[in-house]
mmCIF file of N, CA and C in Angstrom:
data_model
loop_
_atom_site.group_PDB
_atom_site.id
_atom_site.type_symbol
_atom_site.label_atom_id
_atom_site.label_comp_id
_atom_site.label_asym_id
_atom_site.label_seq_id
_atom_site.Cartn_x
_atom_site.Cartn_y
_atom_site.Cartn_z
ATOM 1 N N MET A 28 16.916 -11.126 -25.350
ATOM 2 C CA MET A 28 16.022 -10.006 -25.610
ATOM 3 C C MET A 28 16.604 -8.764 -24.936
ATOM 4 N N SER A 29 16.702 -7.678 -25.665
ATOM 5 C CA SER A 29 17.256 -6.448 -25.093
ATOM 6 C C SER A 29 16.258 -5.813 -24.141
ATOM 7 N N LYS A 30 16.781 -4.923 -23.301
ATOM 8 C CA LYS A 30 15.905 -4.227 -22.350
ATOM 9 C C LYS A 30 14.886 -3.369 -23.079
ATOM 10 N N GLU A 31 15.274 -2.772 -24.197
ATOM 11 C CA GLU A 31 14.347 -1.937 -24.960
ATOM 12 C C GLU A 31 13.166 -2.757 -25.470
ATOM 13 N N VAL A 32 13.446 -3.967 -25.969
ATOM 14 C CA VAL A 32 12.370 -4.834 -26.452
ATOM 15 C C VAL A 32 11.482 -5.246 -25.280
ATOM 16 N N ALA A 33 12.089 -5.574 -24.137
ATOM 17 C CA ALA A 33 11.313 -5.975 -22.955
ATOM 18 C C ALA A 33 10.403 -4.842 -22.508
ATOM 19 N N LYS A 34 10.926 -3.616 -22.510
ATOM 20 C CA LYS A 34 10.124 -2.460 -22.096
ATOM 21 C C LYS A 34 8.903 -2.296 -22.982
ATOM 22 N N LYS A 35 9.108 -2.462 -24.305
ATOM 23 C CA LYS A 35 8.013 -2.282 -25.234
ATOM 24 C C LYS A 35 6.928 -3.342 -25.035
ATOM 25 N N LYS A 36 7.321 -4.525 -24.589
ATOM 26 C CA LYS A 36 6.359 -5.604 -24.424
ATOM 27 C C LYS A 36 5.562 -5.509 -23.123
ATOM 28 N N LEU A 37 6.006 -4.683 -22.185
ATOM 29 C CA LEU A 37 5.296 -4.561 -20.911
ATOM 30 C C LEU A 37 4.086 -3.651 -21.072
ATOM 31 N N ASP A 38 2.926 -4.251 -21.145
ATOM 32 C CA ASP A 38 1.681 -3.500 -21.207
ATOM 33 C C ASP A 38 1.275 -3.190 -19.774
ATOM 34 N N PRO A 39 1.260 -1.918 -19.380
ATOM 35 C CA PRO A 39 0.987 -1.566 -17.987
ATOM 36 C C PRO A 39 -0.306 -2.170 -17.421
ATOM 37 N N GLU A 40 -1.355 -2.217 -18.209
ATOM 38 C CA GLU A 40 -2.617 -2.777 -17.705
ATOM 39 C C GLU A 40 -2.501 -4.278 -17.463
ATOM 40 N N GLU A 41 -1.848 -4.974 -18.383
ATOM 41 C CA GLU A 41 -1.653 -6.419 -18.209
ATOM 42 C C GLU A 41 -0.735 -6.710 -17.026
ATOM 43 N N VAL A 42 0.318 -5.917 -16.911
ATOM 44 C CA VAL A 42 1.254 -6.099 -15.793
ATOM 45 C C VAL A 42 0.545 -5.826 -14.470
ATOM 46 N N LYS A 43 -0.272 -4.785 -14.431
ATOM 47 C CA LYS A 43 -0.998 -4.456 -13.193
ATOM 48 C C LYS A 43 -1.899 -5.621 -12.776
ATOM 49 N N LYS A 44 -2.570 -6.233 -13.739
ATOM 50 C CA LYS A 44 -3.412 -7.395 -13.428
ATOM 51 C C LYS A 44 -2.582 -8.522 -12.829
ATOM 52 N N LYS A 45 -1.403 -8.770 -13.417
ATOM 53 C CA LYS A 45 -0.518 -9.814 -12.898
ATOM 54 C C LYS A 45 -0.034 -9.479 -11.492
ATOM 55 N N VAL A 46 0.281 -8.213 -11.269
ATOM 56 C CA VAL A 46 0.751 -7.776 -9.950
ATOM 57 C C VAL A 46 -0.346 -7.978 -8.912
ATOM 58 N N ILE A 47 -1.564 -7.586 -9.248
ATOM 59 C CA ILE A 47 -2.686 -7.748 -8.308
ATOM 60 C C ILE A 47 -2.900 -9.220 -7.992
ATOM 61 N N GLU A 48 -2.882 -10.062 -9.007
ATOM 62 C CA GLU A 48 -3.059 -11.500 -8.761
ATOM 63 C C GLU A 48 -1.927 -12.046 -7.898
ATOM 64 N N ALA A 49 -0.713 -11.579 -8.134
ATOM 65 C CA ALA A 49 0.420 -12.011 -7.306
ATOM 66 C C ALA A 49 0.223 -11.575 -5.859
ATOM 67 N N LEU A 50 -0.226 -10.341 -5.658
ATOM 68 C CA LEU A 50 -0.415 -9.822 -4.305
ATOM 69 C C LEU A 50 -1.587 -10.496 -3.591
ATOM 70 N N ARG A 51 -2.492 -11.066 -4.371
ATOM 71 C CA ARG A 51 -3.593 -11.821 -3.764
ATOM 72 C C ARG A 51 -3.123 -13.179 -3.233
ATOM 73 N N ASN A 52 -1.850 -13.500 -3.433
ATOM 74 C CA ASN A 52 -1.260 -14.720 -2.894
ATOM 75 C C ASN A 52 -0.347 -14.438 -1.702
ATOM 76 N N VAL A 53 -0.331 -13.189 -1.257
ATOM 77 C CA VAL A 53 0.502 -12.785 -0.123
ATOM 78 C C VAL A 53 -0.429 -12.436 1.037
ATOM 79 N N TYR A 54 -0.144 -13.019 2.186
ATOM 80 C CA TYR A 54 -1.016 -12.847 3.348
ATOM 81 C C TYR A 54 -0.281 -12.231 4.521
ATOM 82 N N ASP A 55 -0.983 -11.374 5.243
ATOM 83 C CA ASP A 55 -0.521 -10.913 6.541
ATOM 84 C C ASP A 55 -0.636 -12.138 7.440
ATOM 85 N N PRO A 56 0.451 -12.558 8.089
ATOM 86 C CA PRO A 56 0.389 -13.790 8.897
ATOM 87 C C PRO A 56 -0.642 -13.751 10.028
ATOM 88 N N GLU A 57 -1.081 -12.558 10.409
ATOM 89 C CA GLU A 57 -2.032 -12.455 11.515
ATOM 90 C C GLU A 57 -3.488 -12.358 11.059
ATOM 91 N N ILE A 58 -3.707 -12.079 9.776
ATOM 92 C CA ILE A 58 -5.072 -11.915 9.256
ATOM 93 C C ILE A 58 -5.202 -12.802 8.025
ATOM 94 N N PRO A 59 -6.115 -13.753 8.032
ATOM 95 C CA PRO A 59 -6.205 -14.716 6.924
ATOM 96 C C PRO A 59 -6.883 -14.173 5.663
ATOM 97 N N VAL A 60 -6.499 -12.951 5.262
ATOM 98 C CA VAL A 60 -6.975 -12.347 4.019
ATOM 99 C C VAL A 60 -5.740 -11.790 3.326
ATOM 100 N N ASN A 61 -5.682 -11.927 2.014
ATOM 101 C CA ASN A 61 -4.498 -11.454 1.287
ATOM 102 C C ASN A 61 -4.345 -9.938 1.398
ATOM 103 N N ILE A 62 -3.110 -9.478 1.173
ATOM 104 C CA ILE A 62 -2.814 -8.062 1.398
ATOM 105 C C ILE A 62 -3.534 -7.136 0.414
ATOM 106 N N TYR A 63 -3.850 -7.624 -0.780
ATOM 107 C CA TYR A 63 -4.577 -6.782 -1.729
ATOM 108 C C TYR A 63 -6.009 -6.557 -1.249
ATOM 109 N N ASP A 64 -6.704 -7.647 -0.936
ATOM 110 C CA ASP A 64 -8.101 -7.514 -0.521
ATOM 111 C C ASP A 64 -8.239 -6.925 0.878
ATOM 112 N N LEU A 65 -7.175 -6.970 1.653
ATOM 113 C CA LEU A 65 -7.186 -6.339 2.968
ATOM 114 C C LEU A 65 -7.029 -4.818 2.852
ATOM 115 N N GLY A 66 -6.639 -4.372 1.665
ATOM 116 C CA GLY A 66 -6.498 -2.932 1.437
ATOM 117 C C GLY A 66 -5.137 -2.389 1.813
ATOM 118 N N LEU A 67 -4.134 -3.251 1.828
ATOM 119 C CA LEU A 67 -2.788 -2.814 2.189
ATOM 120 C C LEU A 67 -1.981 -2.320 0.990
ATOM 121 N N VAL A 68 -2.503 -2.502 -0.222
ATOM 122 C CA VAL A 68 -1.817 -2.027 -1.415
ATOM 123 C C VAL A 68 -2.346 -0.627 -1.710
ATOM 124 N N TYR A 69 -1.508 0.360 -1.439
ATOM 125 C CA TYR A 69 -1.922 1.753 -1.595
ATOM 126 C C TYR A 69 -1.740 2.270 -3.014
ATOM 127 N N ASP A 70 -0.752 1.722 -3.734
ATOM 128 C CA ASP A 70 -0.497 2.217 -5.084
ATOM 129 C C ASP A 70 0.344 1.203 -5.856
ATOM 130 N N ILE A 71 0.107 1.116 -7.150
ATOM 131 C CA ILE A 71 0.899 0.279 -8.052
ATOM 132 C C ILE A 71 1.272 1.149 -9.243
ATOM 133 N N LYS A 72 2.577 1.270 -9.488
ATOM 134 C CA LYS A 72 3.049 2.034 -10.650
ATOM 135 C C LYS A 72 3.889 1.121 -11.530
ATOM 136 N N ILE A 73 3.609 1.176 -12.825
ATOM 137 C CA ILE A 73 4.374 0.425 -13.812
ATOM 138 C C ILE A 73 4.900 1.452 -14.809
ATOM 139 N N GLU A 74 6.230 1.560 -14.860
ATOM 140 C CA GLU A 74 6.812 2.579 -15.728
ATOM 141 C C GLU A 74 8.202 2.142 -16.186
ATOM 142 N N ASP A 75 8.451 2.227 -17.478
ATOM 143 C CA ASP A 75 9.769 1.899 -18.042
ATOM 144 C C ASP A 75 10.278 0.532 -17.603
ATOM 145 N N GLY A 76 9.407 -0.458 -17.574
ATOM 146 C CA GLY A 76 9.820 -1.802 -17.211
ATOM 147 C C GLY A 76 9.995 -2.034 -15.722
ATOM 148 N N LYS A 77 9.653 -1.037 -14.917
ATOM 149 C CA LYS A 77 9.810 -1.138 -13.468
ATOM 150 C C LYS A 77 8.444 -1.139 -12.796
ATOM 151 N N ILE A 78 8.353 -1.909 -11.726
ATOM 152 C CA ILE A 78 7.113 -1.997 -10.953
ATOM 153 C C ILE A 78 7.404 -1.472 -9.558
ATOM 154 N N LYS A 79 6.591 -0.528 -9.124
ATOM 155 C CA LYS A 79 6.735 0.010 -7.774
ATOM 156 C C LYS A 79 5.382 -0.124 -7.073
ATOM 157 N N VAL A 80 5.412 -0.741 -5.895
ATOM 158 C CA VAL A 80 4.197 -0.950 -5.121
ATOM 159 C C VAL A 80 4.377 -0.297 -3.757
ATOM 160 N N ARG A 81 3.384 0.493 -3.369
ATOM 161 C CA ARG A 81 3.393 1.125 -2.050
ATOM 162 C C ARG A 81 2.420 0.368 -1.162
ATOM 163 N N LEU A 82 2.956 -0.184 -0.069
ATOM 164 C CA LEU A 82 2.163 -0.980 0.865
ATOM 165 C C LEU A 82 1.996 -0.262 2.192
ATOM 166 N N GLY A 83 0.830 -0.438 2.782
ATOM 167 C CA GLY A 83 0.593 0.040 4.132
ATOM 168 C C GLY A 83 0.529 -1.134 5.085
ATOM 169 N N LEU A 84 0.297 -0.834 6.325
ATOM 170 C CA LEU A 84 0.193 -1.852 7.371
ATOM 171 C C LEU A 84 -1.106 -1.635 8.135
ATOM 172 N N THR A 85 -1.672 -2.710 8.678
ATOM 173 C CA THR A 85 -2.910 -2.553 9.438
ATOM 174 C C THR A 85 -2.662 -1.881 10.778
ATOM 175 N N ALA A 86 -1.426 -1.968 11.281
ATOM 176 C CA ALA A 86 -1.110 -1.360 12.575
ATOM 177 C C ALA A 86 0.310 -0.806 12.556
ATOM 178 N N PRO A 87 0.513 0.363 13.183
ATOM 179 C CA PRO A 87 1.866 0.900 13.271
ATOM 180 C C PRO A 87 2.759 -0.076 14.046
ATOM 181 N N GLY A 88 3.985 -0.161 13.652
ATOM 182 C CA GLY A 88 4.913 -1.044 14.348
ATOM 183 C C GLY A 88 4.676 -2.513 14.095
ATOM 184 N N CYS A 89 4.013 -2.845 13.022
ATOM 185 C CA CYS A 89 3.734 -4.246 12.684
ATOM 186 C C CYS A 89 5.043 -5.034 12.673
ATOM 187 N N PRO A 90 5.141 -6.098 13.472
ATOM 188 C CA PRO A 90 6.395 -6.834 13.560
ATOM 189 C C PRO A 90 6.751 -7.643 12.312
ATOM 190 N N VAL A 91 5.805 -7.842 11.408
ATOM 191 C CA VAL A 91 6.082 -8.635 10.209
ATOM 192 C C VAL A 91 6.109 -7.789 8.935
ATOM 193 N N SER A 92 6.254 -6.469 9.077
ATOM 194 C CA SER A 92 6.218 -5.592 7.908
ATOM 195 C C SER A 92 7.291 -5.954 6.890
ATOM 196 N N GLY A 93 8.504 -6.224 7.345
ATOM 197 C CA GLY A 93 9.581 -6.600 6.424
ATOM 198 C C GLY A 93 9.293 -7.907 5.718
ATOM 199 N N GLN A 94 8.713 -8.845 6.451
ATOM 200 C CA GLN A 94 8.364 -10.147 5.871
ATOM 201 C C GLN A 94 7.291 -9.980 4.796
ATOM 202 N N ILE A 95 6.297 -9.163 5.060
ATOM 203 C CA ILE A 95 5.226 -8.932 4.086
ATOM 204 C C ILE A 95 5.803 -8.273 2.832
ATOM 205 N N ALA A 96 6.665 -7.274 3.007
ATOM 206 C CA ALA A 96 7.279 -6.595 1.862
ATOM 207 C C ALA A 96 8.109 -7.579 1.038
ATOM 208 N N PHE A 97 8.874 -8.428 1.701
ATOM 209 C CA PHE A 97 9.694 -9.418 1.000
ATOM 210 C C PHE A 97 8.804 -10.391 0.219
ATOM 211 N N MET A 98 7.748 -10.902 0.861
ATOM 212 C CA MET A 98 6.853 -11.846 0.191
ATOM 213 C C MET A 98 6.179 -11.189 -1.009
ATOM 214 N N ALA A 99 5.789 -9.914 -0.876
ATOM 215 C CA ALA A 99 5.151 -9.198 -1.984
ATOM 216 C C ALA A 99 6.120 -9.051 -3.155
ATOM 217 N N GLU A 100 7.356 -8.663 -2.862
ATOM 218 C CA GLU A 100 8.351 -8.498 -3.923
ATOM 219 C C GLU A 100 8.612 -9.817 -4.645
ATOM 220 N N GLU A 101 8.775 -10.886 -3.888
ATOM 221 C CA GLU A 101 9.036 -12.191 -4.500
ATOM 222 C C GLU A 101 7.851 -12.662 -5.348
ATOM 223 N N ALA A 102 6.634 -12.456 -4.857
ATOM 224 C CA ALA A 102 5.443 -12.862 -5.616
ATOM 225 C C ALA A 102 5.368 -12.113 -6.940
ATOM 226 N N ILE A 103 5.674 -10.818 -6.913
ATOM 227 C CA ILE A 103 5.629 -10.014 -8.138
ATOM 228 C C ILE A 103 6.737 -10.447 -9.098
ATOM 229 N N ARG A 104 7.932 -10.665 -8.578
ATOM 230 C CA ARG A 104 9.046 -11.092 -9.443
ATOM 231 C C ARG A 104 8.713 -12.410 -10.136
ATOM 232 N N GLN A 105 8.053 -13.317 -9.443
ATOM 233 C CA GLN A 105 7.679 -14.599 -10.054
ATOM 234 C C GLN A 105 6.564 -14.422 -11.080
ATOM 235 N N ALA A 106 5.610 -13.544 -10.790
ATOM 236 C CA ALA A 106 4.473 -13.345 -11.688
ATOM 237 C C ALA A 106 4.835 -12.526 -12.924
ATOM 238 N N VAL A 107 5.822 -11.636 -12.777
ATOM 239 C CA VAL A 107 6.216 -10.752 -13.875
ATOM 240 C C VAL A 107 7.744 -10.810 -14.039
ATOM 241 N N PRO A 108 8.261 -11.952 -14.497
ATOM 242 C CA PRO A 108 9.722 -12.088 -14.613
ATOM 243 C C PRO A 108 10.343 -11.126 -15.627
ATOM 244 N N GLU A 109 9.526 -10.623 -16.537
ATOM 245 C CA GLU A 109 10.051 -9.704 -17.548
ATOM 246 C C GLU A 109 10.252 -8.291 -17.006
ATOM 247 N N ALA A 110 9.822 -8.030 -15.791
ATOM 248 C CA ALA A 110 10.012 -6.702 -15.198
ATOM 249 C C ALA A 110 11.497 -6.450 -14.965
ATOM 250 N N GLU A 111 11.920 -5.245 -15.271
ATOM 251 C CA GLU A 111 13.307 -4.858 -15.085
ATOM 252 C C GLU A 111 13.650 -4.747 -13.604
ATOM 253 N N ASP A 112 12.708 -4.247 -12.808
ATOM 254 C CA ASP A 112 12.942 -4.064 -11.384
ATOM 255 C C ASP A 112 11.595 -4.063 -10.657
ATOM 256 N N VAL A 113 11.629 -4.502 -9.413
ATOM 257 C CA VAL A 113 10.444 -4.475 -8.545
ATOM 258 C C VAL A 113 10.851 -3.785 -7.255
ATOM 259 N N GLU A 114 10.108 -2.767 -6.884
ATOM 260 C CA GLU A 114 10.391 -2.042 -5.650
ATOM 261 C C GLU A 114 9.145 -2.026 -4.775
ATOM 262 N N ILE A 115 9.329 -2.385 -3.529
ATOM 263 C CA ILE A 115 8.239 -2.333 -2.556
ATOM 264 C C ILE A 115 8.563 -1.217 -1.571
ATOM 265 N N GLU A 116 7.665 -0.267 -1.457
ATOM 266 C CA GLU A 116 7.829 0.825 -0.500
ATOM 267 C C GLU A 116 6.825 0.610 0.631
ATOM 268 N N LEU A 117 7.318 0.529 1.843
ATOM 269 C CA LEU A 117 6.423 0.440 2.992
ATOM 270 C C LEU A 117 6.056 1.850 3.414
ATOM 271 N N ASP A 118 4.781 2.170 3.328
ATOM 272 C CA ASP A 118 4.284 3.488 3.723
ATOM 273 C C ASP A 118 3.913 3.421 5.197
ATOM 274 N N LEU A 119 4.777 3.941 6.028
ATOM 275 C CA LEU A 119 4.553 3.914 7.467
ATOM 276 C C LEU A 119 3.847 5.175 7.957
ATOM 277 N N GLU A 120 3.616 6.110 7.053
ATOM 278 C CA GLU A 120 2.996 7.385 7.410
ATOM 279 C C GLU A 120 1.479 7.387 7.229
ATOM 280 N N THR A 121 0.996 6.728 6.181
ATOM 281 C CA THR A 121 -0.436 6.738 5.883
ATOM 282 C C THR A 121 -1.120 5.636 6.680
ATOM 283 N N PRO A 122 -1.994 5.997 7.623
ATOM 284 C CA PRO A 122 -2.648 4.944 8.410
ATOM 285 C C PRO A 122 -3.617 4.135 7.556
ATOM 286 N N TRP A 123 -3.630 2.837 7.809
ATOM 287 C CA TRP A 123 -4.590 1.959 7.148
ATOM 288 C C TRP A 123 -5.975 2.282 7.681
ATOM 289 N N ASP A 124 -6.969 2.153 6.844
ATOM 290 C CA ASP A 124 -8.347 2.416 7.208
ATOM 291 C C ASP A 124 -9.165 1.204 6.782
ATOM 292 N N PRO A 125 -10.030 0.681 7.641
ATOM 293 C CA PRO A 125 -10.807 -0.513 7.277
ATOM 294 C C PRO A 125 -11.674 -0.327 6.045
ATOM 295 N N ARG A 126 -11.948 0.896 5.663
ATOM 296 C CA ARG A 126 -12.736 1.123 4.446
ATOM 297 C C ARG A 126 -11.950 0.761 3.192
ATOM 298 N N ARG A 127 -10.661 0.485 3.335
ATOM 299 C CA ARG A 127 -9.824 0.090 2.202
ATOM 300 C C ARG A 127 -10.035 -1.380 1.823
ATOM 301 N N VAL A 128 -10.616 -2.169 2.698
ATOM 302 C CA VAL A 128 -10.838 -3.590 2.422
ATOM 303 C C VAL A 128 -11.751 -3.698 1.198
ATOM 304 N N THR A 129 -11.356 -4.542 0.244
ATOM 305 C CA THR A 129 -12.153 -4.720 -0.971
ATOM 306 C C THR A 129 -13.435 -5.496 -0.641
ATOM 307 N N PRO A 130 -14.433 -5.437 -1.519
ATOM 308 C CA PRO A 130 -15.642 -6.252 -1.293
ATOM 309 C C PRO A 130 -15.304 -7.740 -1.147
ATOM 310 N N GLU A 131 -14.327 -8.214 -1.920
ATOM 311 C CA GLU A 131 -13.925 -9.623 -1.814
ATOM 312 C C GLU A 131 -13.328 -9.918 -0.444
ATOM 313 N N GLY A 132 -12.484 -9.002 0.038
ATOM 314 C CA GLY A 132 -11.886 -9.170 1.356
ATOM 315 C C GLY A 132 -12.921 -9.124 2.456
ATOM 316 N N ARG A 133 -13.870 -8.240 2.297
ATOM 317 C CA ARG A 133 -14.938 -8.115 3.291
ATOM 318 C C ARG A 133 -15.755 -9.405 3.370
ATOM 319 N N GLN A 134 -16.033 -9.989 2.218
ATOM 320 C CA GLN A 134 -16.783 -11.248 2.174
ATOM 321 C C GLN A 134 -15.983 -12.370 2.830
ATOM 322 N N GLN A 135 -14.682 -12.420 2.566
ATOM 323 C CA GLN A 135 -13.825 -13.435 3.187
ATOM 324 C C GLN A 135 -13.861 -13.300 4.707
ATOM 325 N N LEU A 136 -13.781 -12.073 5.180
ATOM 326 C CA LEU A 136 -13.804 -11.838 6.625
ATOM 327 C C LEU A 136 -15.162 -12.216 7.221
ATOM 328 N N LYS A 137 -16.243 -11.922 6.507
ATOM 329 C CA LYS A 137 -17.586 -12.317 6.980
ATOM 330 C C LYS A 137 -17.672 -13.832 7.117
ATOM 331 N N GLU A 138 -17.145 -14.536 6.123
ATOM 332 C CA GLU A 138 -17.187 -16.000 6.159
ATOM 333 C C GLU A 138 -16.337 -16.549 7.308
ATOM 334 N N LEU A 139 -15.203 -15.923 7.560
ATOM 335 C CA LEU A 139 -14.315 -16.380 8.625
ATOM 336 C C LEU A 139 -14.883 -16.131 10.024
ATOM 337 N N PHE A 140 -15.455 -14.949 10.213
ATOM 338 C CA PHE A 140 -15.874 -14.549 11.553
ATOM 339 C C PHE A 140 -17.376 -14.669 11.804
ATOM 340 N N GLY A 141 -18.151 -14.863 10.749
ATOM 341 C CA GLY A 141 -19.585 -15.035 10.920
ATOM 342 C C GLY A 141 -20.363 -13.729 11.052
ATOM 343 N N TYR A 142 -19.685 -12.605 10.947
ATOM 344 C CA TYR A 142 -20.351 -11.303 10.974
ATOM 345 C C TYR A 142 -19.467 -10.303 10.240
ATOM 346 N N ASP A 143 -19.997 -9.118 10.020
ATOM 347 C CA ASP A 143 -19.270 -8.106 9.263
ATOM 348 C C ASP A 143 -18.244 -7.403 10.154
ATOM 349 N N VAL A 144 -17.078 -8.021 10.278
ATOM 350 C CA VAL A 144 -16.023 -7.485 11.128
ATOM 351 C C VAL A 144 -15.555 -6.118 10.617
ATOM 352 N N VAL A 145 -15.623 -5.882 9.309
ATOM 353 C CA VAL A 145 -15.208 -4.595 8.750
ATOM 354 C C VAL A 145 -16.106 -3.485 9.281
ATOM 355 N N GLU A 146 -17.389 -3.751 9.378
ATOM 356 C CA GLU A 146 -18.319 -2.748 9.925
ATOM 357 C C GLU A 146 -17.923 -2.386 11.361
ATOM 358 N N GLU A 147 -17.546 -3.386 12.130
ATOM 359 C CA GLU A 147 -17.092 -3.134 13.505
ATOM 360 C C GLU A 147 -15.791 -2.335 13.512
ATOM 361 N N TRP A 148 -14.860 -2.700 12.624
ATOM 362 C CA TRP A 148 -13.604 -1.951 12.524
ATOM 363 C C TRP A 148 -13.894 -0.496 12.194
ATOM 364 N N ILE A 149 -14.812 -0.266 11.236
ATOM 365 C CA ILE A 149 -15.137 1.101 10.824
ATOM 366 C C ILE A 149 -15.696 1.886 12.002
ATOM 367 N N LYS A 150 -16.604 1.287 12.756
ATOM 368 C CA LYS A 150 -17.174 1.974 13.919
ATOM 369 C C LYS A 150 -16.085 2.360 14.908
ATOM 370 N N ARG A 151 -15.212 1.434 15.211
ATOM 371 C CA ARG A 151 -14.138 1.711 16.176
ATOM 372 C C ARG A 151 -13.130 2.702 15.614
ATOM 373 N N TYR A 152 -12.837 2.589 14.352
ATOM 374 C CA TYR A 152 -11.912 3.512 13.702
ATOM 375 C C TYR A 152 -12.465 4.930 13.778
ATOM 376 N N GLU A 153 -13.746 5.068 13.477
ATOM 377 C CA GLU A 153 -14.366 6.388 13.507
ATOM 378 C C GLU A 153 -14.419 6.941 14.927
ATOM 379 N N GLU A 154 -14.613 6.077 15.925
ATOM 380 C CA GLU A 154 -14.574 6.528 17.316
ATOM 381 C C GLU A 154 -13.194 7.081 17.659
ATOM 382 N N MET A 155 -12.148 6.428 17.132
ATOM 383 C CA MET A 155 -10.788 6.839 17.442
ATOM 384 C C MET A 155 -10.330 8.040 16.621
ATOM 385 N N TYR A 156 -10.651 8.050 15.328
ATOM 386 C CA TYR A 156 -10.099 9.046 14.422
ATOM 387 C C TYR A 156 -11.122 9.998 13.818
ATOM 388 N N GLY A 157 -12.377 9.817 14.095
ATOM 389 C CA GLY A 157 -13.404 10.632 13.465
ATOM 390 C C GLY A 157 -13.910 9.993 12.200
ATOM 391 N N SER A 158 -14.901 10.562 11.574
ATOM 392 C CA SER A 158 -15.546 9.925 10.418
ATOM 393 C C SER A 158 -14.992 10.407 9.088
ATOM 394 N N GLN A 159 -13.722 10.729 9.034
ATOM 395 C CA GLN A 159 -13.118 11.159 7.770
ATOM 396 C C GLN A 159 -13.046 10.003 6.792
ATOM 397 N N GLU A 160 -13.104 10.324 5.505
ATOM 398 C CA GLU A 160 -13.048 9.293 4.459
ATOM 399 C C GLU A 160 -11.615 8.825 4.274
ATOM 400 N N ALA A 161 -11.505 7.571 3.772
ATOM 401 C CA ALA A 161 -10.172 6.984 3.515
ATOM 402 C C ALA A 161 -9.498 7.668 2.361
#
């Protein structure tokens, strides 16, 4: 199959769904919630057969950032083998905000910890950084 035919077959909405499902199988080794529901996926772009994902980190200087990026890239490549290229960009400039956690992630954390840990994170985050929106 030529690259032109492959490009035409990549439906961005379908590919995005596959990418999200793939990223829901990648976990931060320190937090038992996948990186998508934890709110670490800042952006997903699908263009001309290429997939670009911008990831954040829960903490600056995260020692496993490279490992998370590698796992995300591999998961996407397996889920979308027809993609021409997969690029993972680690966004070290945009701070993660607990308000980015999805409702599914929040529920997982409630089940794990027995209380709304996200609410506590938000309170502490706002104490440190103010009450600006994510």
